[in-house]
Amino acid sequence: MSAILTVKNLSKQFALHDQRKTIPSCANVSFAVEPGRLSALIGPTGAGKSSVLKCIYRTYLASAGSLLFRTEAGETVDLAQASEHEVLALRKHEIGFVTQFLHCLPRKAAVDVVAEPLLVRGAARAEARDNARAMLDALNVPERLWEVPPATFSGGEKQRVNLARGLVARPRLLLLDEPTASLDPRTTDKVVEILQGIKAEGVAMLAIFHHPDLVERLADQVIELAPPVVHSPLSEAITQ
Ligand SMILES: Nc1ncnc2c1ncn2[C@@H]1O[C@H](COP(=O)(O)OP(=O)(O)O)[C@@H](O)[C@H]1O
Ligand SMILES: [Mg+2]
């Protein structure tokens, strides 16, 4: 099976203009992601794991390198160069991102928050809500909460709603950034089961997991990022 995403020499730096400094994040990262396989990004805190996912989702614009995505239509799009319009269309139909936290907390019932990605893709409302309920149930969100807006939920409940929303639709490429960091072992096992099912359906996944145990259980490929090299004026003075 050929790659759905090929990352070549991806680097990201952040320019702090007021301090005239740059903060390095990921540097020279290359790998390929294939359908039906889960690739895990590992490395110490600050190695740039989240930045790689954000460059792919285009929350961040890559500083250098290419991110070649093969679309459903068979075209190749460089996510480092694509227009905003192209990126929004891909987010809607082909690329999903489950972040660690539920960011949007509108005054919408949890079931509707979860159903939204299906509605955006054109599903009928009743069917979308049925699927959303099934996913909330699978992730052990108590039924009494389904019609309640998640704004007042506990951290763990919000994370389950967030995961349900991210997993209910089937993008072709799914990005996951520590999606199980605050879940209990029973719900984590459920997530592993659901991710295995999604994998079997042919979805390509690129994931960061908090626990090495999950990498062991789910990853078909492990990509290790090295910590960034920081050039301080002092170390430069010593090496010069
Ligand atoms: N928006 C940002 N502005 C400035 N620096 C950032 C930003 N996002 C990430 N960084 C920096 O990039 C480096 C890598 O961060 P991150 O990608 O979150 O790493 P990881 O997920 O591996 O812990 C860190 O030094 C972090 O402070
Ligand atoms: Mg991170």
CSV table of C-alpha atoms and ligand atoms in Angstrom, one decimal:
chain,number,residue,atom,x,y,z
A,1,MET,CA,0.0,0.0,0.0
A,2,SER,CA,1.4,3.4,-0.9
A,3,ALA,CA,1.8,6.2,1.6
A,4,ILE,CA,-1.1,8.7,2.2
A,5,LEU,CA,1.3,11.2,3.7
A,6,THR,CA,5.0,11.6,3.1
A,7,VAL,CA,6.9,14.1,5.3
A,8,LYS,CA,10.3,15.2,4.0
A,9,ASN,CA,12.8,17.2,6.0
A,10,LEU,CA,10.1,19.0,8.0
A,11,SER,CA,11.4,21.8,10.3
A,12,LYS,CA,9.6,24.4,12.4
A,13,GLN,CA,11.0,27.4,14.2
A,14,PHE,CA,9.1,30.1,16.0
A,15,ALA,CA,10.4,33.6,15.6
A,16,LEU,CA,10.1,35.8,18.7
A,17,HIS,CA,10.3,39.2,17.0
A,18,ASP,CA,10.4,41.3,20.1
A,19,GLN,CA,13.3,39.3,21.6
A,20,ARG,CA,15.0,38.8,18.2
A,21,LYS,CA,15.2,35.1,19.0
A,22,THR,CA,14.0,31.9,17.3
A,23,ILE,CA,12.8,28.8,19.2
A,24,PRO,CA,13.5,25.6,17.3
A,25,SER,CA,10.9,22.9,17.4
A,26,CYS,CA,11.0,19.8,15.1
A,27,ALA,CA,14.0,19.7,12.8
A,28,ASN,CA,14.6,17.6,9.6
A,29,VAL,CA,11.9,15.1,10.3
A,30,SER,CA,11.1,12.6,7.6
A,31,PHE,CA,8.7,9.7,7.6
A,32,ALA,CA,5.7,8.2,5.7
A,33,VAL,CA,2.3,7.2,6.9
A,34,GLU,CA,0.3,4.4,5.3
A,35,PRO,CA,-3.4,3.6,5.3
A,36,GLY,CA,-4.6,1.0,7.8
A,37,ARG,CA,-1.5,1.6,10.0
A,38,LEU,CA,-0.8,3.5,13.1
A,39,SER,CA,2.4,5.5,13.3
A,40,ALA,CA,3.5,6.7,16.7
A,41,LEU,CA,5.6,9.8,17.2
A,42,ILE,CA,7.8,9.5,20.3
A,43,GLY,CA,10.5,11.7,21.9
A,44,PRO,CA,11.1,13.8,25.0
A,45,THR,CA,8.9,16.8,25.9
A,46,GLY,CA,9.8,19.7,23.7
A,47,ALA,CA,11.1,17.5,20.8
A,48,GLY,CA,8.4,18.9,18.6
A,49,LYS,CA,5.9,16.1,18.4
A,50,SER,CA,2.8,18.3,18.7
A,51,SER,CA,4.3,20.8,16.3
A,52,VAL,CA,4.6,18.0,13.6
A,53,LEU,CA,0.9,17.2,14.0
A,54,LYS,CA,0.0,20.9,13.9
A,55,CYS,CA,2.1,21.5,10.7
A,56,ILE,CA,0.2,18.6,9.1
A,57,TYR,CA,-3.1,20.0,10.2
A,58,ARG,CA,-1.8,23.5,9.2
A,59,THR,CA,-2.5,25.0,12.6
A,60,TYR,CA,1.2,25.9,12.1
A,61,LEU,CA,2.8,26.7,8.8
A,62,ALA,CA,6.0,24.5,8.2
A,63,SER,CA,9.2,26.6,8.2
A,64,ALA,CA,10.9,24.1,5.7
A,65,GLY,CA,10.3,20.7,4.1
A,66,SER,CA,7.3,19.2,2.4
A,67,LEU,CA,4.2,17.4,3.6
A,68,LEU,CA,2.8,15.5,0.6
A,69,PHE,CA,-0.7,14.3,1.2
A,70,ARG,CA,-2.4,12.0,-1.3
A,71,THR,CA,-6.1,13.0,-1.6
A,72,GLU,CA,-9.0,10.7,-2.1
A,73,ALA,CA,-9.2,12.0,-5.7
A,74,GLY,CA,-5.6,10.8,-6.2
A,75,GLU,CA,-3.9,14.2,-6.3
A,76,THR,CA,-0.9,15.1,-4.2
A,77,VAL,CA,-1.1,18.3,-2.1
A,78,ASP,CA,1.9,19.7,-0.2
A,79,LEU,CA,0.3,20.8,3.1
A,80,ALA,CA,3.3,23.2,3.6
A,81,GLN,CA,2.2,25.1,0.5
A,82,ALA,CA,-1.6,24.5,0.1
A,83,SER,CA,-4.0,27.4,0.2
A,84,GLU,CA,-6.2,28.0,3.2
A,85,HIS,CA,-9.2,27.0,1.0
A,86,GLU,CA,-7.6,23.6,0.2
A,87,VAL,CA,-6.7,23.1,3.8
A,88,LEU,CA,-10.2,23.8,5.0
A,89,ALA,CA,-11.7,21.3,2.5
A,90,LEU,CA,-9.2,18.6,3.6
A,91,ARG,CA,-10.0,19.2,7.2
A,92,LYS,CA,-13.7,18.9,6.5
A,93,HIS,CA,-13.5,15.6,4.5
A,94,GLU,CA,-10.1,13.9,4.8
A,95,ILE,CA,-8.0,14.9,7.8
A,96,GLY,CA,-9.1,14.7,11.4
A,97,PHE,CA,-7.3,15.9,14.6
A,98,VAL,CA,-8.1,14.8,18.1
A,99,THR,CA,-6.3,17.2,20.5
A,100,GLN,CA,-5.9,16.6,24.2
A,101,PHE,CA,-8.6,19.1,25.2
A,102,LEU,CA,-12.1,20.0,24.0
A,103,HIS,CA,-11.6,23.5,22.8
A,104,CYS,CA,-15.0,24.5,21.5
A,105,LEU,CA,-17.6,24.5,24.3
A,106,PRO,CA,-20.7,26.0,22.7
A,107,ARG,CA,-24.0,25.7,24.5
A,108,LYS,CA,-24.7,22.5,22.6
A,109,ALA,CA,-25.6,19.1,24.0
A,110,ALA,CA,-22.7,16.7,24.1
A,111,VAL,CA,-24.5,14.5,21.6
A,112,ASP,CA,-24.6,17.4,19.1
A,113,VAL,CA,-21.0,18.3,19.7
A,114,VAL,CA,-20.1,14.7,18.8
A,115,ALA,CA,-22.5,14.6,15.8
A,116,GLU,CA,-21.2,17.7,14.3
A,117,PRO,CA,-18.3,16.2,12.1
A,118,LEU,CA,-20.8,13.8,10.6
A,119,LEU,CA,-23.3,16.6,9.8
A,120,VAL,CA,-20.5,18.6,8.2
A,121,ARG,CA,-19.9,15.6,5.9
A,122,GLY,CA,-23.5,15.5,4.9
A,123,ALA,CA,-25.0,12.9,7.2
A,124,ALA,CA,-28.7,13.1,8.1
A,125,ARG,CA,-29.3,14.6,11.6
A,126,ALA,CA,-31.0,11.5,13.1
A,127,GLU,CA,-28.3,9.1,11.8
A,128,ALA,CA,-25.6,11.4,13.0
A,129,ARG,CA,-27.1,11.7,16.5
A,130,ASP,CA,-27.5,7.9,16.6
A,131,ASN,CA,-23.8,7.4,15.8
A,132,ALA,CA,-22.8,10.0,18.3
A,133,ARG,CA,-24.8,8.3,21.1
A,134,ALA,CA,-23.2,4.9,20.2
A,135,MET,CA,-19.7,6.5,20.4
A,136,LEU,CA,-20.5,8.3,23.7
A,137,ASP,CA,-21.7,5.0,25.1
A,138,ALA,CA,-18.6,3.1,23.8
A,139,LEU,CA,-16.4,5.6,25.6
A,140,ASN,CA,-18.3,5.2,28.9
A,141,VAL,CA,-19.9,8.7,29.0
A,142,PRO,CA,-23.0,8.2,31.2
A,143,GLU,CA,-26.3,8.6,29.4
A,144,ARG,CA,-27.5,11.3,31.7
A,145,LEU,CA,-24.9,13.6,30.3
A,146,TRP,CA,-25.6,13.1,26.6
A,147,GLU,CA,-28.2,16.0,26.4
A,148,VAL,CA,-26.1,18.3,28.6
A,149,PRO,CA,-23.5,20.9,27.2
A,150,PRO,CA,-20.0,19.6,28.1
A,151,ALA,CA,-18.9,23.0,29.5
A,152,THR,CA,-19.5,21.8,33.1
A,153,PHE,CA,-18.1,18.3,32.6
A,154,SER,CA,-15.1,17.0,34.5
A,155,GLY,CA,-11.7,16.9,32.7
A,156,GLY,CA,-12.1,13.2,32.0
A,157,GLU,CA,-15.7,13.5,30.8
A,158,LYS,CA,-14.7,16.4,28.4
A,159,GLN,CA,-11.8,14.3,27.1
A,160,ARG,CA,-14.2,11.5,26.3
A,161,VAL,CA,-16.6,13.8,24.5
A,162,ASN,CA,-13.6,15.2,22.6
A,163,LEU,CA,-12.5,11.7,21.6
A,164,ALA,CA,-16.0,10.7,20.6
A,165,ARG,CA,-16.1,13.7,18.4
A,166,GLY,CA,-12.8,12.9,16.8
A,167,LEU,CA,-13.5,9.2,16.3
A,168,VAL,CA,-17.1,9.3,15.2
A,169,ALA,CA,-16.3,10.2,11.6
A,170,ARG,CA,-13.8,8.3,9.5
A,171,PRO,CA,-11.2,10.7,8.0
A,172,ARG,CA,-8.6,9.2,5.7
A,173,LEU,CA,-5.8,10.5,8.0
A,174,LEU,CA,-6.4,10.8,11.7
A,175,LEU,CA,-4.0,12.8,13.9
A,176,LEU,CA,-4.1,12.1,17.7
A,177,ASP,CA,-2.2,14.2,20.3
A,178,GLU,CA,-2.2,12.4,23.7
A,179,PRO,CA,-5.9,11.6,23.4
A,180,THR,CA,-5.9,9.3,26.5
A,181,ALA,CA,-3.8,11.3,28.9
A,182,SER,CA,-6.5,11.7,31.6
A,183,LEU,CA,-8.5,8.5,31.1
A,184,ASP,CA,-9.0,5.6,33.5
A,185,PRO,CA,-7.6,2.2,32.4
A,186,ARG,CA,-11.1,0.8,31.5
A,187,THR,CA,-11.8,3.7,29.1
A,188,THR,CA,-8.3,3.5,27.7
A,189,ASP,CA,-8.9,-0.1,26.9
A,190,LYS,CA,-12.1,0.9,25.0
A,191,VAL,CA,-10.1,3.6,23.1
A,192,VAL,CA,-7.5,0.9,22.1
A,193,GLU,CA,-10.3,-1.3,20.9
A,194,ILE,CA,-11.9,1.5,18.9
A,195,LEU,CA,-8.6,2.6,17.4
A,196,GLN,CA,-7.9,-1.0,16.3
A,197,GLY,CA,-11.3,-1.1,14.6
A,198,ILE,CA,-10.6,2.2,12.8
A,199,LYS,CA,-7.2,0.9,11.7
A,200,ALA,CA,-8.9,-2.2,10.3
A,201,GLU,CA,-11.2,0.0,8.3
A,202,GLY,CA,-8.1,1.4,6.5
A,203,VAL,CA,-7.7,4.8,8.3
A,204,ALA,CA,-4.1,6.0,8.5
A,205,MET,CA,-3.2,7.3,12.0
A,206,LEU,CA,-0.4,9.4,13.3
A,207,ALA,CA,-0.4,9.5,17.1
A,208,ILE,CA,1.3,10.8,20.2
A,209,PHE,CA,0.6,8.7,23.3
A,210,HIS,CA,1.4,9.7,26.9
A,211,HIS,CA,2.0,6.1,27.9
A,212,PRO,CA,4.7,3.9,26.2
A,213,ASP,CA,2.3,1.0,26.8
A,214,LEU,CA,-0.1,2.4,24.2
A,215,VAL,CA,2.7,2.7,21.6
A,216,GLU,CA,3.4,-1.0,22.3
A,217,ARG,CA,-0.2,-2.0,21.9
A,218,LEU,CA,-1.1,0.1,18.8
A,219,ALA,CA,1.8,1.2,16.8
A,220,ASP,CA,2.9,-0.4,13.5
A,221,GLN,CA,5.7,2.1,13.1
A,222,VAL,CA,7.5,4.2,15.7
A,223,ILE,CA,9.1,7.6,14.7
A,224,GLU,CA,11.5,9.0,17.2
A,225,LEU,CA,12.1,12.8,17.4
A,226,ALA,CA,15.4,14.0,18.9
A,227,PRO,CA,15.3,17.0,21.2
A,228,PRO,CA,16.1,20.3,19.4
A,229,VAL,CA,19.6,21.6,19.5
A,230,VAL,CA,19.7,25.0,21.2
A,231,HIS,CA,22.4,27.3,20.1
A,232,SER,CA,23.0,29.7,23.0
A,233,PRO,CA,25.5,32.6,22.5
A,234,LEU,CA,27.6,31.0,25.3
A,235,SER,CA,27.8,27.5,23.6
A,236,GLU,CA,28.7,29.3,20.3
A,237,ALA,CA,31.4,31.2,22.1
A,238,ILE,CA,32.9,28.0,23.5
A,239,THR,CA,32.8,26.1,20.2
A,240,GLN,CA,34.1,29.0,18.1
B,1,LIG,N1,3.1,28.5,19.3
B,1,LIG,C1,4.4,28.4,19.7
B,1,LIG,N2,5.2,29.5,19.9
B,1,LIG,C2,6.4,29.4,20.4
B,1,LIG,N3,7.1,28.2,20.7
B,1,LIG,C3,6.3,27.1,20.5
B,1,LIG,C4,5.0,27.1,20.0
B,1,LIG,N4,4.5,25.9,19.9
B,1,LIG,C5,5.6,25.1,20.3
B,1,LIG,N5,6.7,25.8,20.7
B,1,LIG,C6,8.0,25.3,21.1
B,1,LIG,O1,8.4,24.3,20.2
B,1,LIG,C7,9.1,23.3,21.0
B,1,LIG,C8,8.4,22.0,20.7
B,1,LIG,O2,7.1,22.0,21.2
B,1,LIG,P1,6.0,20.8,21.0
B,1,LIG,O3,5.8,20.6,19.6
B,1,LIG,O4,4.8,21.1,21.8
B,1,LIG,O5,6.8,19.6,21.6
B,1,LIG,P2,6.3,18.2,22.2
B,1,LIG,O6,4.9,18.0,21.8
B,1,LIG,O7,7.2,17.1,21.7
B,1,LIG,O8,6.4,18.3,23.7
B,1,LIG,C9,9.0,23.7,22.4
B,1,LIG,O9,10.2,24.3,22.8
B,1,LIG,C10,7.9,24.7,22.5
B,1,LIG,O10,8.0,25.6,23.5
B,2,MG,MG,3.0,17.8,22.8
